Short mmCIF file of C-alpha atoms in Angstrom, two decimals:
data_model
loop_
_atom_site.label_atom_id
_atom_site.label_comp_id
_atom_site.label_asym_id
_atom_site.label_seq_id
_atom_site.Cartn_x
_atom_site.Cartn_y
_atom_site.Cartn_z
CA MET A 1 -9.72 32.03 -2.89
CA PRO A 2 -9.84 28.30 -3.15
CA ALA A 3 -6.89 26.13 -2.87
CA SER A 4 -4.95 25.44 -5.71
CA GLU A 5 -1.96 23.11 -6.74
CA LEU A 6 1.63 24.11 -6.20
CA THR A 7 3.59 25.05 -9.34
CA PRO A 8 6.62 23.50 -10.37
CA LYS A 9 8.80 26.68 -9.33
CA GLU A 10 7.24 26.29 -5.58
CA TYR A 11 8.53 22.71 -5.34
CA LEU A 12 12.17 23.57 -4.26
CA SER A 13 11.03 26.02 -1.38
CA VAL A 14 8.31 23.64 -0.37
CA LEU A 15 10.49 20.80 -0.05
CA GLY A 16 12.90 23.03 2.02
CA ILE A 17 9.91 23.49 4.40
CA LEU A 18 8.91 19.82 4.37
CA LYS A 19 12.26 18.76 5.52
CA LYS A 20 12.41 21.20 8.64
CA ILE A 21 9.17 19.73 9.88
CA ASP A 22 9.67 17.47 13.04
CA PHE A 23 7.94 14.52 11.94
CA PHE A 24 9.48 14.46 8.37
CA GLN A 25 13.09 14.26 9.79
CA ASN A 26 14.93 11.82 8.33
CA VAL A 27 12.34 10.90 5.63
CA PRO A 28 13.80 10.01 2.22
CA GLU A 29 14.12 13.10 0.05
CA GLU A 30 12.63 11.00 -2.64
CA GLU A 31 9.63 10.62 -0.50
CA LEU A 32 9.02 14.20 0.20
CA LYS A 33 9.53 15.06 -3.50
CA ASN A 34 6.37 12.38 -4.13
CA VAL A 35 4.53 14.30 -1.55
CA LEU A 36 4.83 17.53 -3.46
CA PHE A 37 2.54 16.42 -6.38
CA SER A 38 -0.42 16.20 -3.79
CA LEU A 39 -0.02 19.59 -1.71
CA GLN A 40 -2.16 22.20 -2.39
CA LYS A 41 -1.60 25.98 -1.49
CA ASP A 42 -3.98 28.63 -0.11
CA LYS A 43 -3.84 32.25 0.69
CA VAL A 44 -6.12 33.30 3.73
CA GLU A 45 -6.82 37.18 4.51
CA ALA A 46 -6.15 38.52 7.86
CA ASN A 47 -8.08 37.44 10.86
CA LYS A 48 -10.20 34.95 8.67
CA THR A 49 -11.14 31.35 10.07
CA ILE A 50 -9.25 28.82 8.59
CA LEU A 51 -10.72 25.98 10.83
CA PHE A 52 -13.48 25.99 13.22
CA GLN A 53 -13.27 24.06 16.44
CA GLY A 54 -15.40 21.14 16.27
CA GLU A 55 -14.98 21.21 12.34
CA ILE A 56 -14.14 17.77 10.62
CA SER A 57 -10.80 17.98 9.11
CA ASN A 58 -8.38 15.62 7.44
CA ARG A 59 -5.48 17.85 6.39
CA LEU A 60 -2.49 19.20 7.74
CA PHE A 61 -1.59 22.94 7.54
CA ILE A 62 1.80 24.04 7.05
CA ILE A 63 2.45 27.94 7.28
CA ARG A 64 4.55 29.06 4.33
CA GLU A 65 4.29 32.92 5.39
CA GLY A 66 2.44 34.93 7.79
CA SER A 67 1.17 33.38 11.34
CA VAL A 68 -2.29 32.04 12.84
CA VAL A 69 -4.02 32.01 16.09
CA ILE A 70 -5.12 29.00 17.81
CA SER A 71 -7.71 29.62 20.19
CA THR A 72 -10.48 27.48 21.99
CA LYS A 73 -13.56 28.24 24.10
CA ASN A 74 -13.26 28.01 28.13
CA LYS A 75 -16.44 28.39 29.56
CA GLY A 76 -17.95 30.51 26.77
CA GLN A 77 -14.69 32.64 26.65
CA LYS A 78 -12.01 32.70 23.80
CA LEU A 79 -8.78 31.24 25.35
CA VAL A 80 -5.69 31.81 23.00
CA LEU A 81 -3.68 28.75 23.25
CA ALA A 82 -0.55 29.78 20.96
CA GLN A 83 0.31 31.83 17.62
CA LEU A 84 2.01 29.84 14.91
CA ASP A 85 4.65 31.38 12.48
CA ALA A 86 5.96 30.31 9.25
CA GLY A 87 7.68 26.93 9.10
CA THR A 88 5.15 25.39 11.82
CA TYR A 89 1.84 23.52 11.30
CA PHE A 90 -1.46 22.55 12.42
CA GLY A 91 -4.12 19.95 11.89
CA GLU A 92 -1.72 16.76 12.48
CA ILE A 93 -4.33 15.03 14.44
CA SER A 94 -6.29 14.56 11.29
CA LEU A 95 -3.49 13.17 9.51
CA LEU A 96 -4.03 10.07 11.24
CA ARG A 97 -7.81 10.03 11.60
CA PRO A 98 -10.34 12.47 10.23
CA ILE A 99 -11.53 13.95 13.47
CA SER A 100 -13.09 17.26 14.53
CA ALA A 101 -10.62 20.31 15.17
CA THR A 102 -9.76 20.55 18.95
CA ALA A 103 -9.20 24.31 18.29
CA THR A 104 -10.28 27.30 16.02
CA VAL A 105 -7.66 28.52 13.80
CA THR A 106 -7.65 32.40 12.44
CA ALA A 107 -5.30 33.80 10.08
CA GLY A 108 -2.99 36.53 11.65
CA GLU A 109 -3.16 40.09 11.50
CA ALA A 110 -1.13 39.86 8.02
CA GLY A 111 -2.89 36.88 6.63
CA VAL A 112 -1.18 33.61 5.93
CA ASP A 113 -0.12 31.54 3.05
CA LEU A 114 -0.61 27.90 3.67
CA ILE A 115 0.60 24.58 2.11
CA ILE A 116 -2.12 21.80 2.63
CA LEU A 117 -0.93 18.11 2.91
CA PRO A 118 -4.13 15.85 2.38
CA HIS A 119 -4.89 12.71 4.60
CA GLU A 120 -4.61 10.55 1.59
CA SER A 121 -0.94 11.71 0.87
CA MET A 122 -0.10 10.91 4.44
CA ASN A 123 -1.43 7.27 4.16
CA SER A 124 0.89 6.84 0.95
CA ILE A 125 3.93 8.03 3.24
CA SER A 126 2.94 5.75 6.00
CA LYS A 127 3.12 2.91 3.96
CA LYS A 128 6.68 3.62 3.06
CA ILE A 129 7.49 5.08 6.80
CA PRO A 130 6.08 2.96 9.09
CA ASP A 131 6.80 5.00 12.44
CA ILE A 132 5.53 8.16 10.89
CA HIS A 133 2.34 7.68 12.84
CA GLU A 134 4.39 7.45 16.17
CA ARG A 135 6.23 10.50 15.40
CA ILE A 136 2.95 12.40 14.65
CA GLU A 137 1.31 10.96 18.15
CA LYS A 138 4.18 12.40 19.78
CA VAL A 139 3.46 15.71 18.45
CA ILE A 140 -0.08 15.41 19.31
CA GLU A 141 0.47 14.39 22.97
CA SER A 142 2.54 17.48 23.28
CA ARG A 143 0.11 19.79 22.00
CA LEU A 144 -2.77 18.27 23.94
CA ALA A 145 -0.64 18.70 27.19
CA SER A 146 -0.12 22.32 26.38
CA LYS A 147 -3.88 23.11 25.55
CA LYS A 148 -4.78 21.49 28.89
CA LYS A 149 -2.17 23.46 30.67
CA ALA A 150 -3.56 26.51 29.09
CA LYS A 151 -6.78 25.83 30.37
CA GLU A 152 -5.78 25.26 33.78
CA VAL A 153 -3.87 28.32 33.75
CA ASP A 154 -7.07 30.13 32.71
CA GLU A 155 -9.14 28.72 35.36
CA ASN A 156 -6.72 29.32 37.91
CA ALA A 157 -6.54 33.13 37.26
CA GLU A 158 -10.27 33.51 37.16
CA GLU A 159 -10.32 31.75 40.46
CA THR A 160 -7.85 34.20 42.03
CA ALA A 161 -8.89 37.22 40.29
CA PRO A 162 -10.40 39.85 42.80
CA ASN A 163 -14.26 40.37 42.68
CA SER A 164 -15.37 43.80 41.36
#
């Protein structure tokens, strides 16, 4: 099913979700309400890929219900970096600049309901909230550091594993 617009009945619950996102903290409610009209929703079946590592993206995905698995390839092997649940998000790097995804994102066992924030909407927010880019950069730095650490742990585990 392709992404579709939110219905007016969904605005209040989605506004509540937006308010809980770390980099939207202290953004005036009026600004968040303006964003509602540009959001889309999508329902993804269990275990379906939402975003492939290397795919160019320019959207933020917010998990409304369900979960996703974030994974990457490390020496040809799949390495699970994280599982994200309702109220969390992914794709934040592409809010600042369209870029290839740094990991693959797959819907969890029960599927996932997503709210999608297009890059253009973020541009209009950033005109009114000048420090929003810095807020997102902090999130990105933290997530990239976690990814690097997960790869190092995986590589160390390989080196210390007994040879069979």
